[in-house]
mmCIF file of C-alpha atoms in Angstrom:
data_model
loop_
_atom_site.group_PDB
_atom_site.id
_atom_site.type_symbol
_atom_site.label_atom_id
_atom_site.label_comp_id
_atom_site.label_asym_id
_atom_site.label_seq_id
_atom_site.Cartn_x
_atom_site.Cartn_y
_atom_site.Cartn_z
ATOM 1 C CA UNK A 1 261.202 107.235 209.156
ATOM 2 C CA UNK A 2 262.087 106.590 205.581
ATOM 3 C CA UNK A 3 260.111 103.435 204.980
ATOM 4 C CA UNK A 4 256.654 102.917 203.521
ATOM 5 C CA UNK A 5 254.978 99.575 202.995
ATOM 6 C CA UNK A 6 253.757 100.133 199.507
ATOM 7 C CA UNK A 7 256.572 101.332 195.972
ATOM 8 C CA UNK A 8 256.960 102.765 192.545
ATOM 9 C CA UNK A 9 259.463 101.534 190.041
ATOM 10 C CA UNK A 10 261.180 104.044 187.794
ATOM 11 C CA UNK A 11 263.449 103.048 184.915
ATOM 12 C CA UNK A 12 266.008 105.815 184.630
ATOM 13 C CA UNK A 13 268.353 104.839 181.813
ATOM 14 C CA UNK A 14 269.084 102.378 179.064
ATOM 15 C CA UNK A 15 271.079 99.597 180.750
ATOM 16 C CA UNK A 16 272.489 98.183 177.515
ATOM 17 C CA UNK A 17 275.826 99.947 177.820
ATOM 18 C CA UNK A 18 276.759 98.001 180.952
ATOM 19 C CA UNK A 19 275.139 94.673 180.122
ATOM 20 C CA UNK A 20 278.335 92.854 179.180
ATOM 21 C CA UNK A 21 280.299 94.048 182.202
ATOM 22 C CA UNK A 22 277.543 93.187 184.657
ATOM 23 C CA UNK A 23 276.710 89.789 183.227
ATOM 24 C CA UNK A 24 280.319 88.656 183.028
ATOM 25 C CA UNK A 25 281.511 90.409 186.167
ATOM 26 C CA UNK A 26 284.537 91.944 184.443
ATOM 27 C CA UNK A 27 287.626 91.642 186.620
ATOM 28 C CA UNK A 28 285.725 92.292 189.848
ATOM 29 C CA UNK A 29 285.471 88.655 191.008
ATOM 30 C CA UNK A 30 282.047 88.350 189.374
ATOM 31 C CA UNK A 31 280.309 91.393 190.915
ATOM 32 C CA UNK A 32 277.169 91.768 188.796
ATOM 33 C CA UNK A 33 275.136 94.480 190.487
ATOM 34 C CA UNK A 34 274.570 96.562 193.610
ATOM 35 C CA UNK A 35 271.232 97.424 195.222
ATOM 36 C CA UNK A 36 271.291 100.544 197.380
ATOM 37 C CA UNK A 37 269.132 101.677 200.257
ATOM 38 C CA UNK A 38 268.794 105.468 200.314
ATOM 39 C CA UNK A 39 267.995 107.028 203.704
ATOM 40 C CA UNK A 40 270.930 106.570 206.047
ATOM 41 C CA UNK A 41 272.992 104.831 203.353
ATOM 42 C CA UNK A 42 273.345 107.313 200.478
ATOM 43 C CA UNK A 43 272.017 110.362 202.310
ATOM 44 C CA UNK A 44 271.734 111.225 205.998
ATOM 45 C CA UNK A 45 268.128 112.364 205.992
ATOM 46 C CA UNK A 46 267.195 111.221 209.496
ATOM 47 C CA UNK A 47 267.827 114.679 211.030
ATOM 48 C CA UNK A 48 265.462 116.099 208.400
ATOM 49 C CA UNK A 49 262.782 113.545 209.289
ATOM 50 C CA UNK A 50 263.198 114.192 213.015
ATOM 51 C CA UNK A 51 262.926 117.948 212.581
ATOM 52 C CA UNK A 52 259.838 117.578 210.381
ATOM 53 C CA UNK A 53 258.208 115.249 212.920
ATOM 54 C CA UNK A 54 258.906 117.576 215.838
ATOM 55 C CA UNK A 55 257.572 120.589 213.950
ATOM 56 C CA UNK A 56 254.414 118.754 212.905
ATOM 57 C CA UNK A 57 253.642 117.382 216.367
ATOM 58 C CA UNK A 58 254.416 120.751 217.947
ATOM 59 C CA UNK A 59 252.073 122.554 215.552
ATOM 60 C CA UNK A 60 249.270 120.311 216.828
ATOM 61 C CA UNK A 61 250.023 121.024 220.478
ATOM 62 C CA UNK A 62 251.901 117.809 221.241
ATOM 63 C CA UNK A 63 255.471 116.929 222.104
ATOM 64 C CA UNK A 64 257.865 114.667 220.232
ATOM 65 C CA UNK A 65 261.271 113.717 221.560
ATOM 66 C CA UNK A 66 264.415 112.719 219.713
ATOM 67 C CA UNK A 67 264.183 109.332 221.439
ATOM 68 C CA UNK A 68 260.671 108.799 220.055
ATOM 69 C CA UNK A 69 261.841 109.836 216.601
ATOM 70 C CA UNK A 70 264.833 107.489 216.741
ATOM 71 C CA UNK A 71 262.440 104.631 217.433
ATOM 72 C CA UNK A 72 260.901 105.180 213.995
ATOM 73 C CA UNK A 73 264.143 104.820 212.031
ATOM 74 C CA UNK A 74 263.634 102.162 209.359
ATOM 75 C CA UNK A 75 259.915 101.821 210.071
ATOM 76 C CA UNK A 76 257.151 102.057 207.504
ATOM 77 C CA UNK A 77 255.781 105.544 206.956
ATOM 78 C CA UNK A 78 252.237 104.400 207.679
ATOM 79 C CA UNK A 79 253.320 103.001 211.042
ATOM 80 C CA UNK A 80 255.287 106.159 211.807
ATOM 81 C CA UNK A 81 252.356 108.375 210.863
ATOM 82 C CA UNK A 82 250.187 106.384 213.240
ATOM 83 C CA UNK A 83 252.634 107.104 216.057
ATOM 84 C CA UNK A 84 252.435 110.805 215.263
ATOM 85 C CA UNK A 85 248.651 110.624 215.403
ATOM 86 C CA UNK A 86 248.957 109.148 218.894
ATOM 87 C CA UNK A 87 251.209 112.073 219.800
ATOM 88 C CA UNK A 88 248.412 114.484 218.907
ATOM 89 C CA UNK A 89 248.623 115.158 215.169
ATOM 90 C CA UNK A 90 245.047 115.591 213.982
ATOM 91 C CA UNK A 91 245.588 114.605 210.348
ATOM 92 C CA UNK A 92 244.964 111.463 208.345
ATOM 93 C CA UNK A 93 247.773 108.958 207.819
ATOM 94 C CA UNK A 94 248.079 110.004 204.176
ATOM 95 C CA UNK A 95 248.144 113.709 205.016
ATOM 96 C CA UNK A 96 250.889 113.151 207.607
ATOM 97 C CA UNK A 97 252.970 111.177 205.114
ATOM 98 C CA UNK A 98 252.519 113.791 202.387
ATOM 99 C CA UNK A 99 253.435 116.621 204.761
ATOM 100 C CA UNK A 100 256.615 114.929 205.981
ATOM 101 C CA UNK A 101 257.755 113.861 202.518
ATOM 102 C CA UNK A 102 257.209 117.357 201.129
ATOM 103 C CA UNK A 103 259.179 118.862 204.035
ATOM 104 C CA UNK A 104 262.090 116.426 203.801
ATOM 105 C CA UNK A 105 262.233 116.621 199.997
ATOM 106 C CA UNK A 106 262.431 120.426 200.211
ATOM 107 C CA UNK A 107 265.311 120.123 202.677
ATOM 108 C CA UNK A 108 267.098 117.657 200.379
ATOM 109 C CA UNK A 109 266.735 119.964 197.384
ATOM 110 C CA UNK A 110 268.234 122.794 199.452
ATOM 111 C CA UNK A 111 271.158 120.750 200.810
ATOM 112 C CA UNK A 112 271.797 117.056 200.177
ATOM 113 C CA UNK A 113 273.332 115.439 203.277
ATOM 114 C CA UNK A 114 275.510 112.833 201.547
ATOM 115 C CA UNK A 115 276.868 109.936 203.565
ATOM 116 C CA UNK A 116 280.677 109.646 203.429
ATOM 117 C CA UNK A 117 281.920 107.710 200.423
ATOM 118 C CA UNK A 118 278.504 106.951 198.914
ATOM 119 C CA UNK A 119 278.744 109.223 195.862
ATOM 120 C CA UNK A 120 282.324 108.196 195.188
ATOM 121 C CA UNK A 121 281.503 104.484 195.308
ATOM 122 C CA UNK A 122 278.460 104.987 193.091
ATOM 123 C CA UNK A 123 280.606 106.849 190.559
ATOM 124 C CA UNK A 124 283.223 104.102 190.611
ATOM 125 C CA UNK A 125 280.600 101.413 190.046
ATOM 126 C CA UNK A 126 279.164 103.368 187.123
ATOM 127 C CA UNK A 127 282.641 103.740 185.608
ATOM 128 C CA UNK A 128 283.210 99.990 186.022
ATOM 129 C CA UNK A 129 279.934 99.152 184.258
ATOM 130 C CA UNK A 130 278.337 97.592 187.352
ATOM 131 C CA UNK A 131 274.580 98.314 187.317
ATOM 132 C CA UNK A 132 272.977 99.834 190.396
ATOM 133 C CA UNK A 133 269.365 100.228 191.485
ATOM 134 C CA UNK A 134 267.940 102.113 194.437
ATOM 135 C CA UNK A 135 265.669 100.129 196.758
ATOM 136 C CA UNK A 136 264.103 102.529 199.236
ATOM 137 C CA UNK A 137 260.886 102.620 201.176
ATOM 138 C CA UNK A 138 260.762 106.379 200.765
ATOM 139 C CA UNK A 139 258.263 107.469 198.146
ATOM 140 C CA UNK A 140 259.074 108.556 194.626
ATOM 141 C CA UNK A 141 259.135 112.301 195.322
ATOM 142 C CA UNK A 142 262.006 112.037 197.782
ATOM 143 C CA UNK A 143 263.869 109.252 195.961
ATOM 144 C CA UNK A 144 263.684 111.256 192.757
ATOM 145 C CA UNK A 145 264.992 114.379 194.501
ATOM 146 C CA UNK A 146 268.063 112.466 195.669
ATOM 147 C CA UNK A 147 268.632 110.659 192.358
ATOM 148 C CA UNK A 148 268.407 113.974 190.505
ATOM 149 C CA UNK A 149 271.478 115.179 192.402
ATOM 150 C CA UNK A 150 273.583 112.308 190.991
ATOM 151 C CA UNK A 151 274.930 111.901 187.429
ATOM 152 C CA UNK A 152 272.587 110.439 184.821
ATOM 153 C CA UNK A 153 272.871 106.678 184.707
ATOM 154 C CA UNK A 154 273.857 106.269 188.357
ATOM 155 C CA UNK A 155 270.756 104.108 188.885
ATOM 156 C CA UNK A 156 268.984 102.081 186.234
ATOM 157 C CA UNK A 157 265.876 101.776 188.423
ATOM 158 C CA UNK A 158 264.324 103.307 191.519
ATOM 159 C CA UNK A 159 262.208 100.916 193.583
ATOM 160 C CA UNK A 160 260.246 103.061 196.033
ATOM 161 C CA UNK A 161 257.864 102.339 198.830
ATOM 162 C CA UNK A 162 254.520 103.453 197.480
ATOM 163 C CA UNK A 163 253.658 100.422 195.341
ATOM 164 C CA UNK A 164 255.223 97.277 196.757
ATOM 165 C CA UNK A 165 252.670 95.357 198.741
ATOM 166 C CA UNK A 166 254.935 94.816 201.756
ATOM 167 C CA UNK A 167 257.751 97.064 202.939
ATOM 168 C CA UNK A 168 261.054 96.226 204.557
ATOM 169 C CA UNK A 169 261.752 93.939 206.435
ATOM 170 C CA UNK A 170 259.717 91.908 203.919
ATOM 171 C CA UNK A 171 261.978 90.804 201.020
ATOM 172 C CA UNK A 172 259.599 92.010 198.298
ATOM 173 C CA UNK A 173 261.358 95.307 197.550
ATOM 174 C CA UNK A 174 264.811 93.748 197.204
ATOM 175 C CA UNK A 175 263.400 90.866 195.209
ATOM 176 C CA UNK A 176 261.869 93.406 192.840
ATOM 177 C CA UNK A 177 265.133 95.307 192.607
ATOM 178 C CA UNK A 178 266.987 92.128 191.706
ATOM 179 C CA UNK A 179 264.322 91.105 189.183
ATOM 180 C CA UNK A 180 264.652 94.465 187.417
ATOM 181 C CA UNK A 181 268.426 94.123 187.167
ATOM 182 C CA UNK A 182 268.043 90.520 185.982
ATOM 183 C CA UNK A 183 265.625 91.591 183.259
ATOM 184 C CA UNK A 184 268.175 94.121 182.017
ATOM 185 C CA UNK A 185 271.198 91.843 182.455
ATOM 186 C CA UNK A 186 270.291 88.183 181.863
ATOM 187 C CA UNK A 187 272.507 85.737 183.672
ATOM 188 C CA UNK A 188 273.076 87.572 186.941
ATOM 189 C CA UNK A 189 272.578 85.658 190.188
ATOM 190 C CA UNK A 190 271.845 86.729 193.734
ATOM 191 C CA UNK A 191 275.175 85.560 195.105
ATOM 192 C CA UNK A 192 276.852 88.055 192.734
ATOM 193 C CA UNK A 193 274.725 91.053 193.790
ATOM 194 C CA UNK A 194 275.413 93.121 196.917
ATOM 195 C CA UNK A 195 272.744 95.010 198.862
ATOM 196 C CA UNK A 196 273.975 98.026 200.866
ATOM 197 C CA UNK A 197 271.897 98.956 203.912
ATOM 198 C CA UNK A 198 272.032 100.804 207.231
ATOM 199 C CA UNK A 199 268.957 99.681 209.207
ATOM 200 C CA UNK A 200 267.717 96.445 210.740
ATOM 201 C CA UNK A 201 264.540 96.338 208.592
ATOM 202 C CA UNK A 202 266.726 96.890 205.535
ATOM 203 C CA UNK A 203 269.316 94.206 206.206
ATOM 204 C CA UNK A 204 266.544 91.795 207.192
ATOM 205 C CA UNK A 205 264.837 92.444 203.845
ATOM 206 C CA UNK A 206 268.038 92.002 201.834
ATOM 207 C CA UNK A 207 269.024 88.796 203.609
ATOM 208 C CA UNK A 208 265.527 87.369 203.210
ATOM 209 C CA UNK A 209 265.770 88.097 199.470
ATOM 210 C CA UNK A 210 268.930 85.990 199.324
ATOM 211 C CA UNK A 211 271.373 88.787 198.492
ATOM 212 C CA UNK A 212 274.934 89.305 199.672
ATOM 213 C CA UNK A 213 274.323 91.919 202.360
ATOM 214 C CA UNK A 214 276.539 94.772 203.523
ATOM 215 C CA UNK A 215 275.518 96.875 206.517
ATOM 216 C CA UNK A 216 276.890 100.351 207.143
ATOM 217 C CA UNK A 217 275.106 101.200 210.416
ATOM 218 C CA UNK A 218 274.551 104.876 210.996
ATOM 219 C CA UNK A 219 271.729 106.198 213.123
ATOM 220 C CA UNK A 220 270.833 103.061 215.077
ATOM 221 C CA UNK A 221 273.267 100.217 215.974
ATOM 222 C CA UNK A 222 272.511 96.781 214.540
ATOM 223 C CA UNK A 223 272.527 93.504 216.456
ATOM 224 C CA UNK A 224 275.215 90.995 215.444
ATOM 225 C CA UNK A 225 274.416 88.708 212.517
ATOM 226 C CA UNK A 226 277.025 86.416 210.974
ATOM 227 C CA UNK A 227 275.142 86.349 207.665
ATOM 228 C CA UNK A 228 276.200 89.880 206.736
ATOM 229 C CA UNK A 229 279.302 92.070 206.643
ATOM 230 C CA UNK A 230 279.457 95.341 208.582
ATOM 231 C CA UNK A 231 281.582 98.332 207.601
ATOM 232 C CA UNK A 232 281.822 101.520 209.646
ATOM 233 C CA UNK A 233 281.840 103.693 206.520
ATOM 234 C CA UNK A 234 281.843 103.625 202.729
ATOM 235 C CA UNK A 235 284.581 106.243 202.628
ATOM 236 C CA UNK A 236 287.581 104.988 200.686
ATOM 237 C CA UNK A 237 285.796 101.854 199.497
ATOM 238 C CA UNK A 238 285.938 100.627 195.900
ATOM 239 C CA UNK A 239 284.018 98.221 193.648
ATOM 240 C CA UNK A 240 286.785 95.693 194.345
ATOM 241 C CA UNK A 241 285.980 95.893 198.058
ATOM 242 C CA UNK A 242 282.345 95.058 197.290
ATOM 243 C CA UNK A 243 283.435 92.224 195.016
ATOM 244 C CA UNK A 244 285.541 90.852 197.860
ATOM 245 C CA UNK A 245 282.336 90.222 199.831
ATOM 246 C CA UNK A 246 281.054 87.718 197.277
ATOM 247 C CA UNK A 247 281.207 84.057 198.273
ATOM 248 C CA UNK A 248 283.551 81.653 196.561
ATOM 249 C CA UNK A 249 282.203 78.250 195.501
ATOM 250 C CA UNK A 250 281.367 76.198 198.557
ATOM 251 C CA UNK A 251 281.569 79.202 200.852
ATOM 252 C CA UNK A 252 278.704 80.782 202.796
ATOM 253 C CA UNK A 253 277.773 84.214 201.453
ATOM 254 C CA UNK A 254 278.716 86.044 204.629
ATOM 255 C CA UNK A 255 282.308 84.792 204.723
ATOM 256 C CA UNK A 256 284.987 87.087 203.319
ATOM 257 C CA UNK A 257 288.219 85.519 202.021
ATOM 258 C CA UNK A 258 289.723 88.990 201.505
ATOM 259 C CA UNK A 259 289.106 90.102 205.101
ATOM 260 C CA UNK A 260 292.742 89.758 206.203
ATOM 261 C CA UNK A 261 293.983 91.638 203.163
ATOM 262 C CA UNK A 262 291.523 94.463 203.823
ATOM 263 C CA UNK A 263 292.565 94.699 207.458
ATOM 264 C CA UNK A 264 296.238 94.705 206.442
ATOM 265 C CA UNK A 265 295.428 97.586 204.119
ATOM 266 C CA UNK A 266 294.072 99.562 207.071
ATOM 267 C CA UNK A 267 290.338 99.375 206.364
ATOM 268 C CA UNK A 268 288.031 99.648 209.346
ATOM 269 C CA UNK A 269 285.988 96.489 208.795
ATOM 270 C CA UNK A 270 283.834 94.874 211.442
ATOM 271 C CA UNK A 271 282.673 91.286 211.079
ATOM 272 C CA UNK A 272 279.672 90.346 213.185
ATOM 273 C CA UNK A 273 279.998 86.904 214.760
ATOM 274 C CA UNK A 274 276.920 85.639 216.535
#
């Protein structure tokens, strides 16, 4: 339920310190940037959303099942709010969205449900000088609450769902995220930037924007798609593992020349083959 069809953009830090490393790719096979989804990728907020939905529907005399809530994972907040109205919530779309965001943000401030390996990989990317931006369809209140729990400079920008004109699976949000990184770091290209996602709307958006796409499915399984790479977890992963996903000249973006080496090293990597 973390998506909303319209996003804010926040610039969080001066990107100049990492400009050289990102533009040249350092020794990471040309990795120039990483764009991160939030809900389900950095934090496991879906149980918070589901609880908030059930409480809200119940307070209006309706019922809301876990199965119904699961069907909203990755959907726009306006769509999800409409489904809650149909379940008996007698509030406007905007009031439903505001209520749920306030509830989930309060839960996040009390206890951040980090996804395994996400903070560690973000810290490693920051140390390597690889710029990162958050691209989430959650609104600024919740995105800011999560970002505030990470070290300063973790993200150079937050692209959120309350001002883009079309939400995921439309490519607009990821295109905007890339454009912001490109403005800070001239010379980067989409085949050197990895998008990290967990949901079908998210991977669809990233692929449509032309980015190298990594899926780490969590709450809802994803259908096979040879254009992306799937990992079971981010735990134990490094910037070099992300760099290994980048295409070599003449190679399709989804192919991974380091796949055998990763498997030999014991990583749990799944390659979708349609």
